[in-house]
Structures are given as structure tokens and as C-alpha cells.
């Protein structure tokens, strides 16, 4: 499943970060690395962007970019 498909309030663990070049580096620099827990906090009224909770901070991410991040739903 990709991060853009994760329902509101659901927590998951990042399994892979896609994208190419500068985009991939930027996602990794923001803390979106494999084995990191992430939760969807809010979704904008028109569905884009998403507000995520990652490593103790809030991060807004475009839905298109979130679609490049593979996640696995957490058991918690």
C-alpha cells in the first residue's frame, strides 16, 4: 500500500521510498525512511496535501509525493 492510500488516523510503517533523484533525497531528508512509523493526521478538504505525523513532528506532503512511499499497516 502507498502512503497516499492510508486512511485518516491510521498508523503504518514505511517499507520503501521511491521517486528519483532530488525528490527521493528530499523525502529521505525529511525523515521518511524505511522502518519509520507514520500516521495520517489530517487531509485537506480537496484531498491534497496530507498532514502526517513523523518522528514527533507534523509534515505536510503532496498526495503525488506520498504515492511514492510504500507502507505496511501497523498492528498498533
PDB file of N, CA, C and O in Angstrom, chain B, residues numbered from 101:
ATOM      1  N   UNK B 101       0.849  -1.166   0.000  1.00  0.00           N
ATOM      2  CA  UNK B 101       0.000   0.000   0.000  1.00  0.00           C
ATOM      3  C   UNK B 101       0.900   1.236   0.000  1.00  0.00           C
ATOM      4  O   UNK B 101       1.992   1.215   0.567  1.00  0.00           O
ATOM      5  N   UNK B 102       0.441   2.295  -0.629  1.00  0.00           N
ATOM      6  CA  UNK B 102       1.220   3.533  -0.635  1.00  0.00           C
ATOM      7  C   UNK B 102       0.638   4.507   0.393  1.00  0.00           C
ATOM      8  O   UNK B 102      -0.520   4.385   0.794  1.00  0.00           O
ATOM      9  N   UNK B 103       1.444   5.459   0.804  1.00  0.00           N
ATOM     10  CA  UNK B 103       1.073   6.395   1.856  1.00  0.00           C
ATOM     11  C   UNK B 103      -0.146   7.238   1.497  1.00  0.00           C
ATOM     12  O   UNK B 103      -0.911   7.616   2.385  1.00  0.00           O
ATOM     13  N   UNK B 104      -0.339   7.538   0.233  1.00  0.00           N
ATOM     14  CA  UNK B 104      -1.498   8.346  -0.166  1.00  0.00           C
ATOM     15  C   UNK B 104      -2.819   7.594  -0.011  1.00  0.00           C
ATOM     16  O   UNK B 104      -3.878   8.220  -0.011  1.00  0.00           O
ATOM     17  N   UNK B 105      -2.781   6.275   0.119  1.00  0.00           N
ATOM     18  CA  UNK B 105      -3.981   5.447   0.283  1.00  0.00           C
ATOM     19  C   UNK B 105      -4.293   5.155   1.758  1.00  0.00           C
ATOM     20  O   UNK B 105      -5.336   4.575   2.061  1.00  0.00           O
ATOM     21  N   UNK B 106      -3.414   5.545   2.663  1.00  0.00           N
ATOM     22  CA  UNK B 106      -3.586   5.277   4.085  1.00  0.00           C
ATOM     23  C   UNK B 106      -4.745   6.117   4.629  1.00  0.00           C
ATOM     24  O   UNK B 106      -4.763   7.331   4.423  1.00  0.00           O
ATOM     25  N   UNK B 107      -5.716   5.500   5.323  1.00  0.00           N
ATOM     26  CA  UNK B 107      -6.866   6.243   5.840  1.00  0.00           C
ATOM     27  C   UNK B 107      -6.489   7.209   6.971  1.00  0.00           C
ATOM     28  O   UNK B 107      -5.466   7.039   7.635  1.00  0.00           O
ATOM     29  N   UNK B 108      -7.314   8.198   7.169  1.00  0.00           N
ATOM     30  CA  UNK B 108      -7.136   9.196   8.213  1.00  0.00           C
ATOM     31  C   UNK B 108      -7.042   8.524   9.586  1.00  0.00           C
ATOM     32  O   UNK B 108      -7.879   7.688   9.928  1.00  0.00           O
ATOM     33  N   UNK B 109      -6.033   8.884  10.364  1.00  0.00           N
ATOM     34  CA  UNK B 109      -5.852   8.339  11.705  1.00  0.00           C
ATOM     35  C   UNK B 109      -5.121   7.012  11.752  1.00  0.00           C
ATOM     36  O   UNK B 109      -4.768   6.549  12.837  1.00  0.00           O
ATOM     37  N   UNK B 110      -4.887   6.399  10.630  1.00  0.00           N
ATOM     38  CA  UNK B 110      -4.219   5.096  10.568  1.00  0.00           C
ATOM     39  C   UNK B 110      -2.709   5.255  10.682  1.00  0.00           C
ATOM     40  O   UNK B 110      -2.126   6.184  10.124  1.00  0.00           O
ATOM     41  N   UNK B 111      -2.086   4.338  11.410  1.00  0.00           N
ATOM     42  CA  UNK B 111      -0.632   4.347  11.541  1.00  0.00           C
ATOM     43  C   UNK B 111      -0.045   3.218  10.706  1.00  0.00           C
ATOM     44  O   UNK B 111      -0.639   2.149  10.569  1.00  0.00           O
ATOM     45  N   UNK B 112       1.133   3.480  10.152  1.00  0.00           N
ATOM     46  CA  UNK B 112       1.805   2.478   9.322  1.00  0.00           C
ATOM     47  C   UNK B 112       3.313   2.640   9.480  1.00  0.00           C
ATOM     48  O   UNK B 112       3.801   3.607  10.065  1.00  0.00           O
ATOM     49  N   UNK B 113       4.035   1.657   8.936  1.00  0.00           N
ATOM     50  CA  UNK B 113       5.492   1.688   8.940  1.00  0.00           C
ATOM     51  C   UNK B 113       5.960   1.779   7.491  1.00  0.00           C
ATOM     52  O   UNK B 113       5.496   1.029   6.632  1.00  0.00           O
ATOM     53  N   UNK B 114       6.875   2.696   7.230  1.00  0.00           N
ATOM     54  CA  UNK B 114       7.406   2.868   5.882  1.00  0.00           C
ATOM     55  C   UNK B 114       8.276   1.656   5.540  1.00  0.00           C
ATOM     56  O   UNK B 114       9.140   1.258   6.322  1.00  0.00           O
ATOM     57  N   UNK B 115       8.034   1.076   4.361  1.00  0.00           N
ATOM     58  CA  UNK B 115       8.826  -0.075   3.931  1.00  0.00           C
ATOM     59  C   UNK B 115       9.784   0.281   2.802  1.00  0.00           C
ATOM     60  O   UNK B 115      10.844  -0.332   2.677  1.00  0.00           O
ATOM     61  N   UNK B 116       9.422   1.277   1.967  1.00  0.00           N
ATOM     62  CA  UNK B 116      10.290   1.679   0.857  1.00  0.00           C
ATOM     63  C   UNK B 116       9.962   3.099   0.437  1.00  0.00           C
ATOM     64  O   UNK B 116       8.812   3.531   0.519  1.00  0.00           O
ATOM     65  N   UNK B 117      10.972   3.819  -0.013  1.00  0.00           N
ATOM     66  CA  UNK B 117      10.795   5.184  -0.515  1.00  0.00           C
ATOM     67  C   UNK B 117      11.202   5.197  -1.980  1.00  0.00           C
ATOM     68  O   UNK B 117      12.345   4.897  -2.323  1.00  0.00           O
ATOM     69  N   UNK B 118      10.254   5.546  -2.834  1.00  0.00           N
ATOM     70  CA  UNK B 118      10.513   5.593  -4.266  1.00  0.00           C
ATOM     71  C   UNK B 118      10.883   6.987  -4.712  1.00  0.00           C
ATOM     72  O   UNK B 118      11.393   7.786  -3.927  1.00  0.00           O
ATOM     73  N   UNK B 119      10.627   7.276  -5.961  1.00  0.00           N
ATOM     74  CA  UNK B 119      11.000   8.567  -6.523  1.00  0.00           C
ATOM     75  C   UNK B 119      12.410   8.494  -7.068  1.00  0.00           C
ATOM     76  O   UNK B 119      13.114   7.500  -6.889  1.00  0.00           O
ATOM     77  N   UNK B 120      12.807   9.554  -7.729  1.00  0.00           N
ATOM     78  CA  UNK B 120      14.142   9.578  -8.313  1.00  0.00           C
ATOM     79  C   UNK B 120      14.844  10.880  -7.993  1.00  0.00           C
ATOM     80  O   UNK B 120      14.214  11.923  -7.814  1.00  0.00           O
ATOM     81  N   UNK B 121      16.136  10.799  -7.925  1.00  0.00           N
ATOM     82  CA  UNK B 121      16.984  11.982  -7.798  1.00  0.00           C
ATOM     83  C   UNK B 121      16.690  12.845  -6.586  1.00  0.00           C
ATOM     84  O   UNK B 121      16.647  12.366  -5.453  1.00  0.00           O
ATOM     85  N   UNK B 122      16.489  14.136  -6.852  1.00  0.00           N
ATOM     86  CA  UNK B 122      16.315  15.123  -5.795  1.00  0.00           C
ATOM     87  C   UNK B 122      15.070  14.861  -4.957  1.00  0.00           C
ATOM     88  O   UNK B 122      15.087  15.092  -3.748  1.00  0.00           O
ATOM     89  N   UNK B 123      13.983  14.381  -5.578  1.00  0.00           N
ATOM     90  CA  UNK B 123      12.759  14.108  -4.827  1.00  0.00           C
ATOM     91  C   UNK B 123      13.000  13.037  -3.774  1.00  0.00           C
ATOM     92  O   UNK B 123      12.620  13.205  -2.615  1.00  0.00           O
ATOM     93  N   UNK B 124      13.626  11.945  -4.170  1.00  0.00           N
ATOM     94  CA  UNK B 124      13.904  10.853  -3.227  1.00  0.00           C
ATOM     95  C   UNK B 124      14.799  11.339  -2.085  1.00  0.00           C
ATOM     96  O   UNK B 124      14.549  11.025  -0.921  1.00  0.00           O
ATOM     97  N   UNK B 125      15.826  12.095  -2.413  1.00  0.00           N
ATOM     98  CA  UNK B 125      16.727  12.636  -1.379  1.00  0.00           C
ATOM     99  C   UNK B 125      15.966  13.541  -0.421  1.00  0.00           C
ATOM    100  O   UNK B 125      16.178  13.483   0.791  1.00  0.00           O
ATOM    101  N   UNK B 126      15.085  14.374  -0.952  1.00  0.00           N
ATOM    102  CA  UNK B 126      14.313  15.282  -0.105  1.00  0.00           C
ATOM    103  C   UNK B 126      13.393  14.504   0.840  1.00  0.00           C
ATOM    104  O   UNK B 126      13.289  14.845   2.018  1.00  0.00           O
ATOM    105  N   UNK B 127      12.724  13.459   0.331  1.00  0.00           N
ATOM    106  CA  UNK B 127      11.852  12.647   1.183  1.00  0.00           C
ATOM    107  C   UNK B 127      12.653  11.996   2.309  1.00  0.00           C
ATOM    108  O   UNK B 127      12.212  11.976   3.458  1.00  0.00           O
ATOM    109  N   UNK B 128      13.814  11.471   1.983  1.00  0.00           N
ATOM    110  CA  UNK B 128      14.666  10.843   2.994  1.00  0.00           C
ATOM    111  C   UNK B 128      15.158  11.883   4.004  1.00  0.00           C
ATOM    112  O   UNK B 128      15.210  11.600   5.201  1.00  0.00           O
ATOM    113  N   UNK B 129      15.516  13.071   3.544  1.00  0.00           N
ATOM    114  CA  UNK B 129      15.975  14.139   4.434  1.00  0.00           C
ATOM    115  C   UNK B 129      14.892  14.582   5.403  1.00  0.00           C
ATOM    116  O   UNK B 129      15.196  15.015   6.514  1.00  0.00           O
ATOM    117  N   UNK B 130      13.633  14.481   4.998  1.00  0.00           N
ATOM    118  CA  UNK B 130      12.511  14.869   5.871  1.00  0.00           C
ATOM    119  C   UNK B 130      12.201  13.798   6.915  1.00  0.00           C
ATOM    120  O   UNK B 130      11.282  13.966   7.716  1.00  0.00           O
ATOM    121  N   UNK B 131      12.950  12.707   6.915  1.00  0.00           N
ATOM    122  CA  UNK B 131      12.748  11.664   7.909  1.00  0.00           C
ATOM    123  C   UNK B 131      11.872  10.520   7.456  1.00  0.00           C
ATOM    124  O   UNK B 131      11.544   9.639   8.251  1.00  0.00           O
ATOM    125  N   UNK B 132      11.489  10.516   6.198  1.00  0.00           N
ATOM    126  CA  UNK B 132      10.655   9.441   5.663  1.00  0.00           C
ATOM    127  C   UNK B 132      11.550   8.315   5.165  1.00  0.00           C
ATOM    128  O   UNK B 132      11.742   8.134   3.962  1.00  0.00           O
ATOM    129  N   UNK B 133      12.092   7.565   6.118  1.00  0.00           N
ATOM    130  CA  UNK B 133      12.998   6.471   5.785  1.00  0.00           C
ATOM    131  C   UNK B 133      12.374   5.145   6.202  1.00  0.00           C
ATOM    132  O   UNK B 133      11.519   5.121   7.088  1.00  0.00           O
ATOM    133  N   UNK B 134      12.783   4.047   5.584  1.00  0.00           N
ATOM    134  CA  UNK B 134      12.213   2.743   5.944  1.00  0.00           C
ATOM    135  C   UNK B 134      12.307   2.460   7.443  1.00  0.00           C
ATOM    136  O   UNK B 134      13.248   2.879   8.117  1.00  0.00           O
ATOM    137  N   UNK B 135      11.305   1.739   7.943  1.00  0.00           N
ATOM    138  CA  UNK B 135      11.134   1.337   9.344  1.00  0.00           C
ATOM    139  C   UNK B 135      10.693   2.477  10.258  1.00  0.00           C
ATOM    140  O   UNK B 135      10.721   2.330  11.480  1.00  0.00           O
ATOM    141  N   UNK B 136      10.284   3.615   9.682  1.00  0.00           N
ATOM    142  CA  UNK B 136       9.789   4.744  10.457  1.00  0.00           C
ATOM    143  C   UNK B 136       8.265   4.683  10.526  1.00  0.00           C
ATOM    144  O   UNK B 136       7.600   4.418   9.525  1.00  0.00           O
ATOM    145  N   UNK B 137       7.717   4.932  11.720  1.00  0.00           N
ATOM    146  CA  UNK B 137       6.256   4.973  11.884  1.00  0.00           C
ATOM    147  C   UNK B 137       5.735   6.310  11.377  1.00  0.00           C
ATOM    148  O   UNK B 137       6.358   7.352  11.582  1.00  0.00           O
ATOM    149  N   UNK B 138       4.590   6.267  10.716  1.00  0.00           N
ATOM    150  CA  UNK B 138       3.958   7.466  10.180  1.00  0.00           C
ATOM    151  C   UNK B 138       2.446   7.340  10.370  1.00  0.00           C
ATOM    152  O   UNK B 138       1.892   6.246  10.261  1.00  0.00           O
ATOM    153  N   UNK B 139       1.776   8.469  10.658  1.00  0.00           N
ATOM    154  CA  UNK B 139       0.330   8.457  10.842  1.00  0.00           C
ATOM    155  C   UNK B 139      -0.272   9.635  10.074  1.00  0.00           C
ATOM    156  O   UNK B 139       0.281  10.734  10.081  1.00  0.00           O
ATOM    157  N   UNK B 140      -1.405   9.401   9.414  1.00  0.00           N
ATOM    158  CA  UNK B 140      -2.111  10.460   8.707  1.00  0.00           C
ATOM    159  C   UNK B 140      -2.942  11.220   9.737  1.00  0.00           C
ATOM    160  O   UNK B 140      -3.865  10.661  10.329  1.00  0.00           O
ATOM    161  N   UNK B 141      -2.614  12.499   9.951  1.00  0.00           N
ATOM    162  CA  UNK B 141      -3.302  13.334  10.940  1.00  0.00           C
ATOM    163  C   UNK B 141      -4.489  14.074  10.322  1.00  0.00           C
ATOM    164  O   UNK B 141      -5.579  14.091  10.894  1.00  0.00           O
ATOM    165  N   UNK B 142      -4.279  14.681   9.166  1.00  0.00           N
ATOM    166  CA  UNK B 142      -5.328  15.469   8.508  1.00  0.00           C
ATOM    167  C   UNK B 142      -5.207  15.316   6.999  1.00  0.00           C
ATOM    168  O   UNK B 142      -4.141  15.019   6.460  1.00  0.00           O
ATOM    169  N   UNK B 143      -6.338  15.529   6.344  1.00  0.00           N
ATOM    170  CA  UNK B 143      -6.357  15.570   4.888  1.00  0.00           C
ATOM    171  C   UNK B 143      -7.053  16.864   4.495  1.00  0.00           C
ATOM    172  O   UNK B 143      -8.142  17.150   4.992  1.00  0.00           O
ATOM    173  N   UNK B 144      -6.454  17.643   3.625  1.00  0.00           N
ATOM    174  CA  UNK B 144      -7.040  18.908   3.192  1.00  0.00           C
ATOM    175  C   UNK B 144      -8.414  18.665   2.562  1.00  0.00           C
ATOM    176  O   UNK B 144      -8.668  17.575   2.048  1.00  0.00           O
ATOM    177  N   UNK B 145      -9.303  19.664   2.595  1.00  0.00           N
ATOM    178  CA  UNK B 145     -10.665  19.491   2.066  1.00  0.00           C
ATOM    179  C   UNK B 145     -10.735  18.945   0.645  1.00  0.00           C
ATOM    180  O   UNK B 145     -11.647  18.181   0.327  1.00  0.00           O
ATOM    181  N   UNK B 146      -9.799  19.317  -0.208  1.00  0.00           N
ATOM    182  CA  UNK B 146      -9.818  18.801  -1.579  1.00  0.00           C
ATOM    183  C   UNK B 146      -8.941  17.560  -1.743  1.00  0.00           C
ATOM    184  O   UNK B 146      -8.729  17.094  -2.862  1.00  0.00           O
ATOM    185  N   UNK B 147      -8.426  17.018  -0.619  1.00  0.00           N
ATOM    186  CA  UNK B 147      -7.664  15.782  -0.658  1.00  0.00           C
ATOM    187  C   UNK B 147      -6.168  15.938  -0.819  1.00  0.00           C
ATOM    188  O   UNK B 147      -5.439  14.946  -0.805  1.00  0.00           O
ATOM    189  N   UNK B 148      -5.695  17.170  -0.972  1.00  0.00           N
ATOM    190  CA  UNK B 148      -4.263  17.387  -1.192  1.00  0.00           C
ATOM    191  C   UNK B 148      -3.872  18.712  -0.568  1.00  0.00           C
ATOM    192  O   UNK B 148      -4.489  19.714  -0.930  1.00  0.00           O
ATOM    193  N   UNK B 149      -2.923  18.813   0.319  1.00  0.00           N
ATOM    194  CA  UNK B 149      -1.945  17.821   0.769  1.00  0.00           C
ATOM    195  C   UNK B 149      -2.447  17.015   1.974  1.00  0.00           C
ATOM    196  O   UNK B 149      -3.559  17.211   2.462  1.00  0.00           O
ATOM    197  N   UNK B 150      -1.590  16.111   2.428  1.00  0.00           N
ATOM    198  CA  UNK B 150      -1.839  15.307   3.628  1.00  0.00           C
ATOM    199  C   UNK B 150      -0.956  15.842   4.741  1.00  0.00           C
ATOM    200  O   UNK B 150       0.179  16.252   4.499  1.00  0.00           O
ATOM    201  N   UNK B 151      -1.481  15.838   5.968  1.00  0.00           N
ATOM    202  CA  UNK B 151      -0.635  16.177   7.114  1.00  0.00           C
ATOM    203  C   UNK B 151      -0.294  14.878   7.825  1.00  0.00           C
ATOM    204  O   UNK B 151      -1.183  14.130   8.233  1.00  0.00           O
ATOM    205  N   UNK B 152       1.000  14.616   7.970  1.00  0.00           N
ATOM    206  CA  UNK B 152       1.488  13.382   8.559  1.00  0.00           C
ATOM    207  C   UNK B 152       2.164  13.659   9.895  1.00  0.00           C
ATOM    208  O   UNK B 152       2.658  14.762  10.132  1.00  0.00           O
ATOM    209  N   UNK B 153       2.183  12.679  10.746  1.00  0.00           N
ATOM    210  CA  UNK B 153       2.940  12.749  11.999  1.00  0.00           C
ATOM    211  C   UNK B 153       4.090  11.762  11.853  1.00  0.00           C
ATOM    212  O   UNK B 153       3.883  10.553  11.745  1.00  0.00           O
ATOM    213  N   UNK B 154       5.312  12.305  11.853  1.00  0.00           N
ATOM    214  CA  UNK B 154       6.515  11.504  11.642  1.00  0.00           C
ATOM    215  C   UNK B 154       7.568  11.927  12.651  1.00  0.00           C
ATOM    216  O   UNK B 154       7.888  13.112  12.748  1.00  0.00           O
ATOM    217  N   UNK B 155       8.108  10.988  13.395  1.00  0.00           N
ATOM    218  CA  UNK B 155       9.220  11.266  14.315  1.00  0.00           C
ATOM    219  C   UNK B 155       8.961  12.444  15.244  1.00  0.00           C
ATOM    220  O   UNK B 155       9.881  13.198  15.561  1.00  0.00           O
ATOM    221  N   UNK B 156       7.699  12.608  15.689  1.00  0.00           N
ATOM    222  CA  UNK B 156       7.374  13.651  16.652  1.00  0.00           C
ATOM    223  C   UNK B 156       7.075  15.018  16.062  1.00  0.00           C
ATOM    224  O   UNK B 156       6.903  15.976  16.815  1.00  0.00           O
ATOM    225  N   UNK B 157       7.007  15.145  14.746  1.00  0.00           N
ATOM    226  CA  UNK B 157       6.658  16.431  14.152  1.00  0.00           C
ATOM    227  C   UNK B 157       5.619  16.240  13.049  1.00  0.00           C
ATOM    228  O   UNK B 157       5.428  15.137  12.536  1.00  0.00           O
ATOM    229  N   UNK B 158       4.957  17.336  12.698  1.00  0.00           N
ATOM    230  CA  UNK B 158       3.952  17.312  11.634  1.00  0.00           C
ATOM    231  C   UNK B 158       4.603  17.685  10.312  1.00  0.00           C
ATOM    232  O   UNK B 158       5.444  18.581  10.246  1.00  0.00           O
ATOM    233  N   UNK B 159       4.203  16.989   9.274  1.00  0.00           N
ATOM    234  CA  UNK B 159       4.769  17.186   7.953  1.00  0.00           C
ATOM    235  C   UNK B 159       3.639  17.197   6.929  1.00  0.00           C
ATOM    236  O   UNK B 159       2.824  16.274   6.896  1.00  0.00           O
ATOM    237  N   UNK B 160       3.584  18.216   6.107  1.00  0.00           N
ATOM    238  CA  UNK B 160       2.607  18.258   5.009  1.00  0.00           C
ATOM    239  C   UNK B 160       3.291  17.757   3.747  1.00  0.00           C
ATOM    240  O   UNK B 160       4.412  18.150   3.424  1.00  0.00           O
ATOM    241  N   UNK B 161       2.590  16.884   3.049  1.00  0.00           N
ATOM    242  CA  UNK B 161       3.167  16.251   1.866  1.00  0.00           C
ATOM    243  C   UNK B 161       2.116  16.167   0.775  1.00  0.00           C
ATOM    244  O   UNK B 161       0.966  15.816   1.038  1.00  0.00           O
ATOM    245  N   UNK B 162       2.509  16.490  -0.453  1.00  0.00           N
ATOM    246  CA  UNK B 162       1.575  16.382  -1.574  1.00  0.00           C
ATOM    247  C   UNK B 162       1.190  14.921  -1.784  1.00  0.00           C
ATOM    248  O   UNK B 162       1.993  14.012  -1.574  1.00  0.00           O
ATOM    249  N   UNK B 163      -0.041  14.721  -2.199  1.00  0.00           N
ATOM    250  CA  UNK B 163      -0.545  13.367  -2.422  1.00  0.00           C
ATOM    251  C   UNK B 163       0.285  12.633  -3.481  1.00  0.00           C
ATOM    252  O   UNK B 163       0.530  11.433  -3.358  1.00  0.00           O
ATOM    253  N   UNK B 164       0.708  13.343  -4.501  1.00  0.00           N
ATOM    254  CA  UNK B 164       1.531  12.753  -5.562  1.00  0.00           C
ATOM    255  C   UNK B 164       2.842  12.200  -4.993  1.00  0.00           C
ATOM    256  O   UNK B 164       3.277  11.112  -5.370  1.00  0.00           O
ATOM    257  N   UNK B 165       3.470  12.959  -4.079  1.00  0.00           N
ATOM    258  CA  UNK B 165       4.719  12.506  -3.462  1.00  0.00           C
ATOM    259  C   UNK B 165       4.469  11.364  -2.479  1.00  0.00           C
ATOM    260  O   UNK B 165       5.281  10.444  -2.376  1.00  0.00           O
ATOM    261  N   UNK B 166       3.351  11.420  -1.757  1.00  0.00           N
ATOM    262  CA  UNK B 166       3.004  10.360  -0.816  1.00  0.00           C
ATOM    263  C   UNK B 166       2.783   9.028  -1.546  1.00  0.00           C
ATOM    264  O   UNK B 166       2.982   7.961  -0.965  1.00  0.00           O
ATOM    265  N   UNK B 167       2.377   9.091  -2.799  1.00  0.00           N
ATOM    266  CA  UNK B 167       2.162   7.892  -3.598  1.00  0.00           C
ATOM    267  C   UNK B 167       3.444   7.150  -3.941  1.00  0.00           C
ATOM    268  O   UNK B 167       3.395   6.022  -4.433  1.00  0.00           O
ATOM    269  N   UNK B 168       4.577   7.761  -3.691  1.00  0.00           N
ATOM    270  CA  UNK B 168       5.867   7.131  -3.974  1.00  0.00           C
ATOM    271  C   UNK B 168       6.450   6.426  -2.743  1.00  0.00           C
ATOM    272  O   UNK B 168       7.542   5.861  -2.803  1.00  0.00           O
ATOM    273  N   UNK B 169       5.715   6.463  -1.632  1.00  0.00           N
ATOM    274  CA  UNK B 169       6.192   5.875  -0.385  1.00  0.00           C
ATOM    275  C   UNK B 169       5.354   4.639  -0.055  1.00  0.00           C
ATOM    276  O   UNK B 169       4.141   4.734   0.132  1.00  0.00           O
ATOM    277  N   UNK B 170       6.002   3.495   0.014  1.00  0.00           N
ATOM    278  CA  UNK B 170       5.320   2.244   0.337  1.00  0.00           C
ATOM    279  C   UNK B 170       5.255   2.098   1.865  1.00  0.00           C
ATOM    280  O   UNK B 170       6.235   2.346   2.567  1.00  0.00           O
ATOM    281  N   UNK B 171       4.083   1.692   2.358  1.00  0.00           N
ATOM    282  CA  UNK B 171       3.911   1.485   3.808  1.00  0.00           C
ATOM    283  C   UNK B 171       3.219   0.153   4.071  1.00  0.00           C
ATOM    284  O   UNK B 171       2.574  -0.430   3.199  1.00  0.00           O
ATOM    285  N   UNK B 172       3.380  -0.298   5.305  1.00  0.00           N
ATOM    286  CA  UNK B 172       2.703  -1.504   5.785  1.00  0.00           C
ATOM    287  C   UNK B 172       1.926  -1.099   7.022  1.00  0.00           C
ATOM    288  O   UNK B 172       2.487  -0.491   7.934  1.00  0.00           O
ATOM    289  N   UNK B 173       0.643  -1.426   7.068  1.00  0.00           N
ATOM    290  CA  UNK B 173      -0.202  -1.041   8.191  1.00  0.00           C
ATOM    291  C   UNK B 173       0.322  -1.651   9.472  1.00  0.00           C
ATOM    292  O   UNK B 173       0.639  -2.838   9.538  1.00  0.00           O
ATOM    293  N   UNK B 174       0.405  -0.808  10.488  1.00  0.00           N
ATOM    294  CA  UNK B 174       0.944  -1.203  11.794  1.00  0.00           C
ATOM    295  C   UNK B 174      -0.091  -1.994  12.584  1.00  0.00           C
ATOM    296  O   UNK B 174      -1.295  -1.818  12.398  1.00  0.00           O
ATOM    297  N   UNK B 175       0.382  -2.855  13.457  1.00  0.00           N
ATOM    298  CA  UNK B 175      -0.501  -3.633  14.314  1.00  0.00           C
ATOM    299  C   UNK B 175      -1.039  -2.869  15.500  1.00  0.00           C
ATOM    300  O   UNK B 175      -1.946  -3.355  16.174  1.00  0.00           O
ATOM    301  N   UNK B 176      -0.512  -1.685  15.781  1.00  0.00           N
ATOM    302  CA  UNK B 176      -0.927  -0.880  16.930  1.00  0.00           C
ATOM    303  C   UNK B 176      -2.246  -0.243  16.722  1.00  0.00           C
ATOM    304  O   UNK B 176      -2.734   0.468  17.601  1.00  0.00           O
TER     305      UNK B 176
END
